[in-house]
Coordinates of C-alpha atoms in Angstrom, one line a residue:
Chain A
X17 CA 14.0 -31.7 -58.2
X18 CA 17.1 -32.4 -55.6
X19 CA 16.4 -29.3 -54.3
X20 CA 12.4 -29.8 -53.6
X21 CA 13.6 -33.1 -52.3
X22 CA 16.1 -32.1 -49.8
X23 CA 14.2 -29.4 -48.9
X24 CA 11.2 -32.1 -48.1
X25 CA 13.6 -34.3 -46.1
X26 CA 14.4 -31.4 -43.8
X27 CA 10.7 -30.0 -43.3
X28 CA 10.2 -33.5 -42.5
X29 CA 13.1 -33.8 -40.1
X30 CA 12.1 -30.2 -38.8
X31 CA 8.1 -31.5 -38.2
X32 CA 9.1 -34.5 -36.1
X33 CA 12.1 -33.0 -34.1
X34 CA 9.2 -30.6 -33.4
X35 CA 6.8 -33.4 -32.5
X36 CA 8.6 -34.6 -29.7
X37 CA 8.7 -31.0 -28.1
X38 CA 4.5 -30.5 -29.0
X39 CA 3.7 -34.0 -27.4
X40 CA 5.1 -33.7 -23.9
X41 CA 3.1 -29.9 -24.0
X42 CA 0.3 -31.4 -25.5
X43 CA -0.3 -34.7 -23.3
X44 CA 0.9 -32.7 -20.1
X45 CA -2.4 -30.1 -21.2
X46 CA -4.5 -32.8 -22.0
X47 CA -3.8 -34.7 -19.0
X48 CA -3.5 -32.1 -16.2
X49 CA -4.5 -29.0 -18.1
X50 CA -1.4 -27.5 -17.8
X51 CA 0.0 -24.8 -19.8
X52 CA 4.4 -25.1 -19.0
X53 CA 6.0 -22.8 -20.6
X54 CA 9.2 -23.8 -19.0
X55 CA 9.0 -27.2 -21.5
X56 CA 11.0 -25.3 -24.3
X57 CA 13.7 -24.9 -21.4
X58 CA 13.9 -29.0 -21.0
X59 CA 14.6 -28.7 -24.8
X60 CA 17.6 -26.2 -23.9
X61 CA 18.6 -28.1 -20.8
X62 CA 18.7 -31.3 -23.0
X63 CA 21.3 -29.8 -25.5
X64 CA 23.1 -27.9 -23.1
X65 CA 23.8 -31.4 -20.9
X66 CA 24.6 -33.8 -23.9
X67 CA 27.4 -31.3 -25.4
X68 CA 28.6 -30.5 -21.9
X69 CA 29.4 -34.7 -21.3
X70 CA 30.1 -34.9 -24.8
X71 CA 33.0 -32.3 -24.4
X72 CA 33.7 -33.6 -21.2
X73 CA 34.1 -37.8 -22.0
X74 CA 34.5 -37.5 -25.4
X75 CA 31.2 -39.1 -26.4
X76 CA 28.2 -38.3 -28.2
X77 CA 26.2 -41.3 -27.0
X78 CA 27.6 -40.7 -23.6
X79 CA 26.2 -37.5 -23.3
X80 CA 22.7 -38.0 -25.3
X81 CA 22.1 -40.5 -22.7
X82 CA 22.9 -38.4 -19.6
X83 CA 20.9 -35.8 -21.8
X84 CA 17.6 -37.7 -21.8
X85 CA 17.6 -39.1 -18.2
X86 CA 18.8 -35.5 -16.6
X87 CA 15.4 -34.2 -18.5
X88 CA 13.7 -37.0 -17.2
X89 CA 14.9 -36.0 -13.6
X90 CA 14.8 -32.3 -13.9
X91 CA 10.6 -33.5 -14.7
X92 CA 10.5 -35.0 -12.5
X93 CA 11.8 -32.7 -10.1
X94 CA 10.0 -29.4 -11.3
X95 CA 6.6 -31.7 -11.2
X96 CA 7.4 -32.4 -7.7
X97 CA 8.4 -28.9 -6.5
X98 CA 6.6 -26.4 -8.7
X99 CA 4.5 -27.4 -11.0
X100 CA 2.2 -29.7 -8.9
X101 CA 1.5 -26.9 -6.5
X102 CA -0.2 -25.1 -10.1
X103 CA -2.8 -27.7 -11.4
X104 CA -5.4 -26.2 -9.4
X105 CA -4.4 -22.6 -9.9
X106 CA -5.6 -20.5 -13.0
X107 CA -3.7 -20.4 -16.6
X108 CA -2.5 -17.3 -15.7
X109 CA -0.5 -18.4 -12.6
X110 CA 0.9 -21.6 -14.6
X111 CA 2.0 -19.3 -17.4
X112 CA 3.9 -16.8 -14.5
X113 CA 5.5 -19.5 -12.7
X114 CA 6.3 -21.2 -15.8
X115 CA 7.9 -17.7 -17.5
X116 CA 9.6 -17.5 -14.5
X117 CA 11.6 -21.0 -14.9
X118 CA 12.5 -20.0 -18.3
X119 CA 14.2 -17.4 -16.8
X120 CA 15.5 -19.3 -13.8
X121 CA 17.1 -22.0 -16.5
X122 CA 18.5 -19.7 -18.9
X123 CA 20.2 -17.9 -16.1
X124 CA 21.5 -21.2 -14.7
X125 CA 22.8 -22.3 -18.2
X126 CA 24.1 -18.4 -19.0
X127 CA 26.1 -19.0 -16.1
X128 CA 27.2 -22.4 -16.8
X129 CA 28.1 -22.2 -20.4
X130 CA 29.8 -18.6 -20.0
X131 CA 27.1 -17.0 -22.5
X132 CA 28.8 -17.8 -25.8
X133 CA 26.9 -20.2 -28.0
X134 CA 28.0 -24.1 -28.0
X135 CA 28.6 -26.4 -31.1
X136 CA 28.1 -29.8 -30.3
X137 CA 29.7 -32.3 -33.0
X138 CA 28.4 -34.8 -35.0
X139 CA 28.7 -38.3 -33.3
X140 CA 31.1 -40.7 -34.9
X141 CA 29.5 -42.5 -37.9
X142 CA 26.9 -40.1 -39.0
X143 CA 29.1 -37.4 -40.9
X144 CA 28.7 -36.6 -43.8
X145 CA 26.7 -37.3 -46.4
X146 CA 25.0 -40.5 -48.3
X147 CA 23.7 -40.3 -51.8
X148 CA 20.4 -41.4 -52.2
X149 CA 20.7 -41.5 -56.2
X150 CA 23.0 -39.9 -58.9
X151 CA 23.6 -36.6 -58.0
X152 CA 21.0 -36.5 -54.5
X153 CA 23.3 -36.1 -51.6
X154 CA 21.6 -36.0 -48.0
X155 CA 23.1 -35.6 -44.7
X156 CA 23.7 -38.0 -42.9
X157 CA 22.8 -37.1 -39.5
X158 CA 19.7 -35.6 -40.3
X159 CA 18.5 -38.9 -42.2
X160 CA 19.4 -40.4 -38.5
X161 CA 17.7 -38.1 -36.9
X162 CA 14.0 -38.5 -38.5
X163 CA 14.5 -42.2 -38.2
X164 CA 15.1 -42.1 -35.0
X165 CA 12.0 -39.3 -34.2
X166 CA 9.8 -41.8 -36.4
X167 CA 11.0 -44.5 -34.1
X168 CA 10.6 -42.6 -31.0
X169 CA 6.7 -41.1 -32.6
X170 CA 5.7 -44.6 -33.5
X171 CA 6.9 -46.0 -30.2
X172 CA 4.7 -42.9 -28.4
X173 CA 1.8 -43.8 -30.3
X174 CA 2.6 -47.6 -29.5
X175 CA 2.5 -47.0 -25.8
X176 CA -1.0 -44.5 -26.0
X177 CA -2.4 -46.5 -28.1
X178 CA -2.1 -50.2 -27.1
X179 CA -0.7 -50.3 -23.6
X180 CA -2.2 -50.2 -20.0
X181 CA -0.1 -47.7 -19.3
X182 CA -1.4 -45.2 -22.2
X183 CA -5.0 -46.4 -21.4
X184 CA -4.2 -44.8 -17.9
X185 CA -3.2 -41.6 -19.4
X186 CA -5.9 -41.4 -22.1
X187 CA -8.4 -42.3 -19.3
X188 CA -6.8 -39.7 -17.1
X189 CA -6.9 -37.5 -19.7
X190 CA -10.6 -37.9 -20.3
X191 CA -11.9 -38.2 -16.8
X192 CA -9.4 -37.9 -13.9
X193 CA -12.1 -38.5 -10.7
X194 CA -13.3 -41.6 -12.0
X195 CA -9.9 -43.1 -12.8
X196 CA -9.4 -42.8 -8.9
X197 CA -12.0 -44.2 -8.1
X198 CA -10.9 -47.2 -9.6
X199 CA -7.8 -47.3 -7.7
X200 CA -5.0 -45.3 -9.4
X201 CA -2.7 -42.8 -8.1
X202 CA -3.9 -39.9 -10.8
X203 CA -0.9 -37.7 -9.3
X204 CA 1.3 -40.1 -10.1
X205 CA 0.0 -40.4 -13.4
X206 CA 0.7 -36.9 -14.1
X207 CA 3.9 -36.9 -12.5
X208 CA 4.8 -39.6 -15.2
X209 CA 3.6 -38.1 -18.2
X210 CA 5.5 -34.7 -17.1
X211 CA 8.5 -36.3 -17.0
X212 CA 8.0 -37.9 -19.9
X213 CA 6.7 -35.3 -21.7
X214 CA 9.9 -33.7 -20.3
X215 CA 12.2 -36.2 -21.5
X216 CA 10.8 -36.3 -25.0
X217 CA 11.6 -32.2 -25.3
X218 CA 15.1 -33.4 -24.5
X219 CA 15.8 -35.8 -26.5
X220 CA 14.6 -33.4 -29.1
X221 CA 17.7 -31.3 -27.8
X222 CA 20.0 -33.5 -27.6
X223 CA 19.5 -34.9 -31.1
X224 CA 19.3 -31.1 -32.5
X225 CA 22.8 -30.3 -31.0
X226 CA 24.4 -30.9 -34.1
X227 CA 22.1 -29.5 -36.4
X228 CA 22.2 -25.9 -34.5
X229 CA 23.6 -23.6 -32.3
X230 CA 23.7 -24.9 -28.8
X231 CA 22.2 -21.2 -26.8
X232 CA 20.5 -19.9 -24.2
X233 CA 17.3 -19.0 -25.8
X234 CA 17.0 -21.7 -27.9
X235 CA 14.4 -23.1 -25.9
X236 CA 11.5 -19.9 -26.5
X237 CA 12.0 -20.4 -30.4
X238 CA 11.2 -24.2 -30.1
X239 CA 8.3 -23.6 -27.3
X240 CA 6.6 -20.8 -29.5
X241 CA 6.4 -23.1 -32.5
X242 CA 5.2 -26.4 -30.3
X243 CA 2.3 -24.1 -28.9
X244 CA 1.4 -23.2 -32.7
X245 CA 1.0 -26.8 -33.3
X246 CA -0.7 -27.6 -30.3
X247 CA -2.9 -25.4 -31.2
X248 CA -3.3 -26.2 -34.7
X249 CA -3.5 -29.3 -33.9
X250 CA -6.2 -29.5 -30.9
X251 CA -5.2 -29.5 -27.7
X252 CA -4.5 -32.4 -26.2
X253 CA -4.9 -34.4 -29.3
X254 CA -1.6 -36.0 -29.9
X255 CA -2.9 -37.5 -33.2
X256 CA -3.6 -33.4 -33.9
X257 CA -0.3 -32.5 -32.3
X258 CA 1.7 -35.2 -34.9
X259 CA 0.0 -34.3 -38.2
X260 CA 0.6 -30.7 -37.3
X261 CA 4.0 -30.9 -36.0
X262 CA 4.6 -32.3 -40.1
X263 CA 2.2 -29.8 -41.8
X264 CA 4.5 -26.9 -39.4
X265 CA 7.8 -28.5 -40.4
X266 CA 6.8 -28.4 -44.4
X267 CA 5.4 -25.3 -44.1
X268 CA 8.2 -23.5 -42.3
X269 CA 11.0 -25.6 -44.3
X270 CA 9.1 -25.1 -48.1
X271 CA 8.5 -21.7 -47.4
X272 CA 11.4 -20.4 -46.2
X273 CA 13.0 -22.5 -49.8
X274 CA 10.5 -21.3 -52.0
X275 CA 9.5 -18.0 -51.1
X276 CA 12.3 -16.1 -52.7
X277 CA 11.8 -18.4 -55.6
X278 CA 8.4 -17.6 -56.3
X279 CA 8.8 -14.0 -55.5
X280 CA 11.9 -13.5 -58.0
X281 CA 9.1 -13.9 -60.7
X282 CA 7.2 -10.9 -59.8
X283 CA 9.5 -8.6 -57.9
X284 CA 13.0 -7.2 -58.1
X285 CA 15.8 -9.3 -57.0
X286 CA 16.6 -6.5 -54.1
X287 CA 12.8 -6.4 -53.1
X288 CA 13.2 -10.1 -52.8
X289 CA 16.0 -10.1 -50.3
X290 CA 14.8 -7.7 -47.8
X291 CA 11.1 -9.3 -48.3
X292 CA 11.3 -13.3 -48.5
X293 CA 12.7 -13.9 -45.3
X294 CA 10.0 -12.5 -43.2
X295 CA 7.5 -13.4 -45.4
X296 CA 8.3 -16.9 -45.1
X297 CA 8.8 -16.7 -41.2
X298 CA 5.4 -15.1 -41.1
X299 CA 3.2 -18.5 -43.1
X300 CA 3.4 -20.7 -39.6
X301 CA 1.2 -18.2 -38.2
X302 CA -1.2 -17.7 -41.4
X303 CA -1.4 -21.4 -41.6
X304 CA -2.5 -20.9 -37.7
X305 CA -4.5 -18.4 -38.3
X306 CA -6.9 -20.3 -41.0
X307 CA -6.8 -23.6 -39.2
X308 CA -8.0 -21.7 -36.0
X309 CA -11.1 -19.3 -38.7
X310 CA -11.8 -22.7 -40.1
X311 CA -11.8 -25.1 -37.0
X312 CA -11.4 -23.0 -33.8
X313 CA -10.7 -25.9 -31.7
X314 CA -8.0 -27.6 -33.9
X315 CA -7.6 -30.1 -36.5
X316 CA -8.2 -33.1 -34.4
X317 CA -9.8 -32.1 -31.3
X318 CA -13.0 -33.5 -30.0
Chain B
X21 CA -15.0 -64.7 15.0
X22 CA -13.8 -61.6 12.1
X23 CA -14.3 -58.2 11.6
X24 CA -17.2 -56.9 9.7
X25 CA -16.3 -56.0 6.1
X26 CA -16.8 -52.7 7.3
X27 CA -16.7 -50.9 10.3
X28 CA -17.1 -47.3 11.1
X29 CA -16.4 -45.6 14.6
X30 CA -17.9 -42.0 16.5
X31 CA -17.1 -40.6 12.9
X32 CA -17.3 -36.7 13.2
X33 CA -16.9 -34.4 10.8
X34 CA -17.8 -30.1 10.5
X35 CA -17.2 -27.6 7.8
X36 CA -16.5 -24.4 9.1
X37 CA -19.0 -24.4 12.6
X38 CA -21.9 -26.8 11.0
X39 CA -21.4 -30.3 12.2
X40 CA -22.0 -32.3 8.8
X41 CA -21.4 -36.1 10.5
X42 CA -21.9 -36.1 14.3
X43 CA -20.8 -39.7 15.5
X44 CA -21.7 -41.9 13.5
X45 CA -21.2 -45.5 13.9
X46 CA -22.5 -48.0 11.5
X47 CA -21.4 -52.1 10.9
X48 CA -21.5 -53.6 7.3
X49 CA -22.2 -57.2 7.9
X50 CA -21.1 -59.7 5.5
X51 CA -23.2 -60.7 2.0
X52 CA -25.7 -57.8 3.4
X53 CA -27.3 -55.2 1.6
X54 CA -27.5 -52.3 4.0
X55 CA -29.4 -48.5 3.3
X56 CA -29.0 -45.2 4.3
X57 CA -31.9 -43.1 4.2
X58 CA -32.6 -39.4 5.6
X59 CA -34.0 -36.4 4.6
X60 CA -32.1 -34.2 1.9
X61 CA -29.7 -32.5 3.5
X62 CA -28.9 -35.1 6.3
X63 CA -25.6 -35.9 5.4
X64 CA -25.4 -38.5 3.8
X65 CA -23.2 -37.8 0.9
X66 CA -20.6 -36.4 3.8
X67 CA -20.7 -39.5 5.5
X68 CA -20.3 -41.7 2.1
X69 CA -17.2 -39.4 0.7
X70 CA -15.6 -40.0 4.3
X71 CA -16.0 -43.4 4.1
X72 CA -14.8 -43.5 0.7
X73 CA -12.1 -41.2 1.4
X74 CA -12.9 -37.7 -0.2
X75 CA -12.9 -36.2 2.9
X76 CA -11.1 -36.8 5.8
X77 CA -12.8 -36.9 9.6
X78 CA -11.9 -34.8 12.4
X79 CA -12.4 -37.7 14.4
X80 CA -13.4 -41.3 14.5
X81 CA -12.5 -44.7 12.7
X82 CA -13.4 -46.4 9.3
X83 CA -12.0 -50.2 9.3
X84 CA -11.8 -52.5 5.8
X85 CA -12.1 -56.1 6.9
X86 CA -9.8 -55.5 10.3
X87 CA -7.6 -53.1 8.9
X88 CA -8.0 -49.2 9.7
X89 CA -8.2 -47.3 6.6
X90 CA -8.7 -44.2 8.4
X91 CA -5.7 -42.5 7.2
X92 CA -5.6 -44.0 3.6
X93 CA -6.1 -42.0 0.3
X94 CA -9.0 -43.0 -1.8
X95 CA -7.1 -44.6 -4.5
X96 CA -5.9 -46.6 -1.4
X97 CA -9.4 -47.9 -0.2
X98 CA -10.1 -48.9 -3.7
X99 CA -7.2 -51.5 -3.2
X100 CA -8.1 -52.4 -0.4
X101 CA -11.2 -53.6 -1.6
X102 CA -13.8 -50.4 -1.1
X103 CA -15.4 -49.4 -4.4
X104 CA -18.2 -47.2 -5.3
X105 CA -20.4 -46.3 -8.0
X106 CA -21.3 -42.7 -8.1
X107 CA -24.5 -40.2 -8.5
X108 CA -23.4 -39.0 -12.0
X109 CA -22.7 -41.3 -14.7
X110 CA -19.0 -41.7 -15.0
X111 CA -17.4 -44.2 -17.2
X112 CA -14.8 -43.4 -20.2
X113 CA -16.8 -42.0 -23.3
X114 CA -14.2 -42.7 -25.7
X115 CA -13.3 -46.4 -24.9
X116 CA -15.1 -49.2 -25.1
X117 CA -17.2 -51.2 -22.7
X118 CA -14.5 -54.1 -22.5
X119 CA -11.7 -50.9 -22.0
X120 CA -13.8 -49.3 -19.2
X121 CA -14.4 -53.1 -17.4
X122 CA -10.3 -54.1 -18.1
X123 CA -9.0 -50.7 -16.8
X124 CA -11.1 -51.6 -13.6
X125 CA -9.4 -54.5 -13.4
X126 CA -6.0 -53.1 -14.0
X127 CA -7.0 -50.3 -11.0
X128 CA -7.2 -53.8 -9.0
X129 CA -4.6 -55.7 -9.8
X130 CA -1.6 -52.8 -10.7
X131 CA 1.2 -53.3 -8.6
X132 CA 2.3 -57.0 -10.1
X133 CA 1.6 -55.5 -13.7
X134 CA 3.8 -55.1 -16.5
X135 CA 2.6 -52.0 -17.4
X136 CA 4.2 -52.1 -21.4
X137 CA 2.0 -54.4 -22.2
X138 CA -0.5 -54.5 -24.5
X139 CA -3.7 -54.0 -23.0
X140 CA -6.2 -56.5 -25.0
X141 CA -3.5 -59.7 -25.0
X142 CA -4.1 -59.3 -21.8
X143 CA -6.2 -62.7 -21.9
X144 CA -6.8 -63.1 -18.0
X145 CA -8.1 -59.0 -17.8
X146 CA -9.7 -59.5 -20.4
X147 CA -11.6 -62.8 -19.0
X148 CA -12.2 -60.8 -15.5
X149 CA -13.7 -58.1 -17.2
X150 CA -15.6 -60.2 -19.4
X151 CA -17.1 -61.7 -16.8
X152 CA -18.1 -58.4 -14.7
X153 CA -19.9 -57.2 -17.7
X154 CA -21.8 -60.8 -18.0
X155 CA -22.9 -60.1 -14.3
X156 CA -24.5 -56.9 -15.1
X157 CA -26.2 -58.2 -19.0
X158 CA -23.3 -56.1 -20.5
X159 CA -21.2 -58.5 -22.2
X160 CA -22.7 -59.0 -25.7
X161 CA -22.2 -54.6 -26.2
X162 CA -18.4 -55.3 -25.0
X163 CA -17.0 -53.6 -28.1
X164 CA -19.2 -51.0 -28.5
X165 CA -18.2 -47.2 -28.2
X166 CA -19.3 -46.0 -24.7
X167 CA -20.8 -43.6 -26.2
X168 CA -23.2 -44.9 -28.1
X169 CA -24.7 -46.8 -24.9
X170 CA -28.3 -45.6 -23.0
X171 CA -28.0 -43.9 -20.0
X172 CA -29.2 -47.6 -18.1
X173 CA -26.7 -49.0 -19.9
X174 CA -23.4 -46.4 -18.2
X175 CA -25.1 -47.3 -14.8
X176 CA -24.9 -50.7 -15.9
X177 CA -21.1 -50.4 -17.0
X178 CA -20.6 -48.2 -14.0
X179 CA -21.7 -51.4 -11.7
X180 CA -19.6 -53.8 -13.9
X181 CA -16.5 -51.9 -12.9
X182 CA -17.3 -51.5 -9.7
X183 CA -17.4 -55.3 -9.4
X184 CA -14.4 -55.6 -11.9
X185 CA -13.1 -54.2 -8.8
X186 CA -13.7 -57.0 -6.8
X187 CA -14.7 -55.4 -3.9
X188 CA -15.3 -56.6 -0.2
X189 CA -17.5 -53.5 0.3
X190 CA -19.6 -51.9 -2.4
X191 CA -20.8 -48.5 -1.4
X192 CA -23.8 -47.6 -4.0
X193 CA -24.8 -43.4 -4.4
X194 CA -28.6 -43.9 -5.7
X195 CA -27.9 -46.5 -8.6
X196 CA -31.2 -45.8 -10.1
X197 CA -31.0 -42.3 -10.1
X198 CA -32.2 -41.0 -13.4
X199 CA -33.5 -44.3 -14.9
X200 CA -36.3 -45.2 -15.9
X201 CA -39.4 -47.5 -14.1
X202 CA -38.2 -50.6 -15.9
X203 CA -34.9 -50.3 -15.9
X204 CA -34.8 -49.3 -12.6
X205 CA -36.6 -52.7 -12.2
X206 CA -33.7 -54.8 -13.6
X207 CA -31.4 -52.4 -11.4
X208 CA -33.2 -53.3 -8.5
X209 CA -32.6 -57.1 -9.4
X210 CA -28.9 -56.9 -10.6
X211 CA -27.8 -55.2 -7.1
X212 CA -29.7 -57.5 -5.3
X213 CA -27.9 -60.1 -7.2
X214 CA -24.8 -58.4 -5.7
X215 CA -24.7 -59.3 -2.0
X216 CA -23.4 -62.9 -2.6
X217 CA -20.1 -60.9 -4.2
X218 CA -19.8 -58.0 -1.7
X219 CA -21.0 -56.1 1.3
X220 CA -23.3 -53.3 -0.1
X221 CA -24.3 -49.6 1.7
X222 CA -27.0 -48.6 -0.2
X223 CA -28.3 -44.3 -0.6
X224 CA -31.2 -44.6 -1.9
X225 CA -34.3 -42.1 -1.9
X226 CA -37.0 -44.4 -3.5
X227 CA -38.6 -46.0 -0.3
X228 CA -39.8 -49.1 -3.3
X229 CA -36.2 -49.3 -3.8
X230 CA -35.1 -49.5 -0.1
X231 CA -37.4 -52.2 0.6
X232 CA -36.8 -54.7 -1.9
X233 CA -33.4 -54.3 -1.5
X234 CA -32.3 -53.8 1.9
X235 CA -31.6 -56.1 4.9
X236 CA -31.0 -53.7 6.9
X237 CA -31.5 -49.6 7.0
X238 CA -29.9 -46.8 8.4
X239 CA -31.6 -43.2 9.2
X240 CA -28.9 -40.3 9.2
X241 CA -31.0 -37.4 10.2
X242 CA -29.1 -34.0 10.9
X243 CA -25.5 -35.7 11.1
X244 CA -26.6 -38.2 13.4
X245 CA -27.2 -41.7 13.6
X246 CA -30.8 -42.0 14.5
X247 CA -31.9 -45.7 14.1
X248 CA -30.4 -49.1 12.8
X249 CA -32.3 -52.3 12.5
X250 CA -35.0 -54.1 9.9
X251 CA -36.7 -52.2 7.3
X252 CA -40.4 -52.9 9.0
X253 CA -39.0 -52.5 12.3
X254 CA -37.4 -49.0 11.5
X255 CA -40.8 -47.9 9.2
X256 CA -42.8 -48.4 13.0
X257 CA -40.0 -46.6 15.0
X258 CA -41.6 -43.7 15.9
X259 CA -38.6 -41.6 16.3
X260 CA -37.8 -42.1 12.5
X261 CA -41.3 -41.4 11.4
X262 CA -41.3 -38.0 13.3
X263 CA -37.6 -36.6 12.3
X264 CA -38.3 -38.3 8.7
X265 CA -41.5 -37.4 7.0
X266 CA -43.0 -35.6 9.8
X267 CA -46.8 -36.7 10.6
X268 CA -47.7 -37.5 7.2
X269 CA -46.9 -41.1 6.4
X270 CA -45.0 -41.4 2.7
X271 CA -44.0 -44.9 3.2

């Protein structure tokens, strides 16, 4: 029972961590049709920059803030020299010039960081762990964490939902000539949501610093997994993209917890070990799989 | 004495070695209702997407109330008080009517806006749009689902946030195309209704439709500017009727 409850808590602090990347790659398709692989990278670049000013001044907060407004700025930037240049050009030449800023940034950081993976430290005030109930003890960062992604989700929604400025990008989204022709700037639009797509993917990174290795690389695993759930989800369907950022958390999080359970009941132990772990890696992908038999346009698309 | 709403100069435009727009001048006069007719093909869909900023000129002027707009985006116009409606219905299928109307008037009023806010507390949008949609008989299907509306009704809409807009110069790409006799009637009479609000430039293929609307009309036949003046007087020039319909007489 602790164990299928801490196991929860993390596939639900795994499913919104993800949510943050999937959104800014999921609005930023919706909204300009883009496909950016070089959004896991922002993830990386978010990470990298909050333990660098951490180690640097000494503070966690310090740094996640740099953290978030660098990846604001650096989406700002790459909207501005790169990626505005692609909107008009074929998937195919987004997903080159896009590959080819993954490289660019993982060079750049490789360089930066020396190669050797980074271990960022758990701000002041959020170690260890709390206990929920007799015997139930949960960490205390990660509790932090999927409050603040639920904060961060709800305020997204918020903003989409209820604002003028998420009318604009839902309108933008929907028909981009006719919002000019009422008098808005639809670059500018996009050059918003990219940076704020961007900025969401890093504050994904900085707030995962502490819960894993800080490498290059880390961005592609991340990115892979946000375009499952994009996908699963419908593209540009943020809706989609939340409720399968938490079915891909679960899924990923239970299975890898349960599958060697359920398998010790039918296999040898040593069959088990060599067998679970890929088994488990592999359900993401069935889950895809079924959702895109089932509904080939995703869960919540139109 | 001011400036016509709008004022277009020797406009020239050519794609590739065909001259689309060959000097065209034209004047929008205040509170008038003005149409451009010519034979398909005349260019009169070049010379409304250079006036409305689509496409820019190789040479000539557009002015918006005094001020030369020549070089100016068309998100830019817009703000400066050019709107158009278009040829194929284009409002928001997912919002509401009262969203399409209010994010017209955000389009207007969006530099002095807060833009965190949430859009229906808005209570002065809100009234604005209202009162577009009231112009055009929209107002009691304000919270209905775009979607669900007639096709009448999206050209309806479509005219609401044009004037949600509050435009100085309206420029109208055949408002009745694709409705029906009777609402094409109540078209006729809501964009007639118009010319008190805003200039109008008027394409329009229905000769019925040019007549009971227009003050004056305009004949663009093979990029150029052929004749200007009264509906009767331009029927009897015979220079129009030749280029225009030939020998036979349509009108």
């Amino acid at each position: 029972m602790v164990f299928f409850l801490e196991q929860l808590l993390n596939g639900l602090n795994y499913g919104l961590l993800l949510f943050l990347i999937a959104a800014g790659l999921s609005l930023v398709f919706g909204v300009m049709h883009l496909i950016n692989l070089a959004h896991g990278s922002l993830f990386m670049v978010g990470a990298f920059v909050t333990v660098g000013v951490a180690g640097w001044s000494g503070s966690f907060w310090l740094g996640a803030l740099v953290g978030v407004v660098a990846t604001f700025l650096a989406g700002l930037l790459i909207e501005r020299l790169i990626v505005r240049s692609l909107y008009a050009r074929s998937h195919l030449d987004q997903v080159l010039a896009t590959f080819g800023l993954i490289l660019f940034f993982n060079e750049l950081l490789r360089w930066l960081s020396g190669g050797t993976p980074l271990f960022s430290p758990t701000p002041d005030g959020f170690g260890g762990a709390i206990e929920f109930f007799d015997g139930f003890f949960y960490s205390r960062y990660r509790l932090a964490v999927t409050v603040a992604s639920l904060v961060v989700a709800a305020g997204l929604w918020f903003v989409l939902a209820k604002t003028r400025a998420g009318m604009l990008v839902r309108a933008s989204a929907s028909d981009p000539e006719m919002v000019r022709h009422i008098g808005f700037d639809v670059r500018l639009v996009g050059a918003m949501v990219f940076a704020a797509g961007a900025a969401l993917a890093g504050l994904a990174g900085v707030m995962s610093g502490p819960l894993v290795s800080v490498e290059v690389g880390m961005g592609e695993q991340v990115l892979i997994i946000a375009f499952v759930i994009v996908v699963v989800g419908g593209m540009g369907s943020i809706q989609g993209t939340f409720w399968a950022s938490l079915a891909i958390g679960l899924v990923d999080t239970l299975g890898r917890a349960y599958t060697p359970v359920l398998m010790g009941g039918f296999f040898e132990p040593r069959t088990v070990a060599s067998v679970a772990p890929s088994l488990s890696a592999v359900l993401i992908y069935v889950l895809m799989a079924a959702v895109l038999i089932a509904r080939p346009q995703g869960l919540f698309a139109r | 004495m001011t400036e016509a709403p709008l004022v277009v100069r020797d406009l020239s435009k050519s794609f590739g070695g065909l001259n689309v727009t060959r000097s065209v001048s034209l004047d929008l006069k205040p509170g008038e209702i003005h149409a451009l007719i010519g034979p398909n093909g005349a260019g009169k869909s070049t010379l409304i997407n250079l006036i409305a900023g689509e496409l820019r000129p190789d040479s000539g002027a557009i002015r918006l109330n005094g001020v030369d707009v020549t070089g100016l985006h068309s998100e830019q116009r817009v703000r400066s008080g050019l709107a158009r409606s278009f040829q194929v219905s284009s409002v928001l299928k997912d919002f509401t009517v009262l969203e399409n109307a209010l994010l017209a008037v955000v389009g207007r009023r969006q530099p002095a806006l807060n833009w965190w806010r949430s859009t229906l507390s808005d209570t002065q949008g809100v009234e604005e749009a209202m009162a577009a949609l009231e112009k055009v008989g929209l107002a009691r299907r304000a919270n209905a689902k775009v979607a669900t509306l007639s096709y009448g009704e999206r050209r309806h809409l479509e005219l609401a946030m044009a004037l949600a807009l509050k435009p100085k110069v309206l420029l109208l790409d055949e408002p009745m195309a694709g409705v029906g006799t009777e609402e094409g009637h109540e078209l006729t009479e809501l964009v007639s209704n118009l010319r008190t609000d805003c200039a109008i430039l008027l394409v329009e293929h229905d000769m019925d439709v040019v007549f009971a609307l227009a003050d004056r009309v305009s004949v663009l036949v093979e990029g150029r500017m052929i004749a200007t003046g009264a509906p009767a007087e331009v029927r009897e020039m015979e220079s129009v009727q030749h280029a225009y319909f030939g020998t036979e007489d349509v009108w």
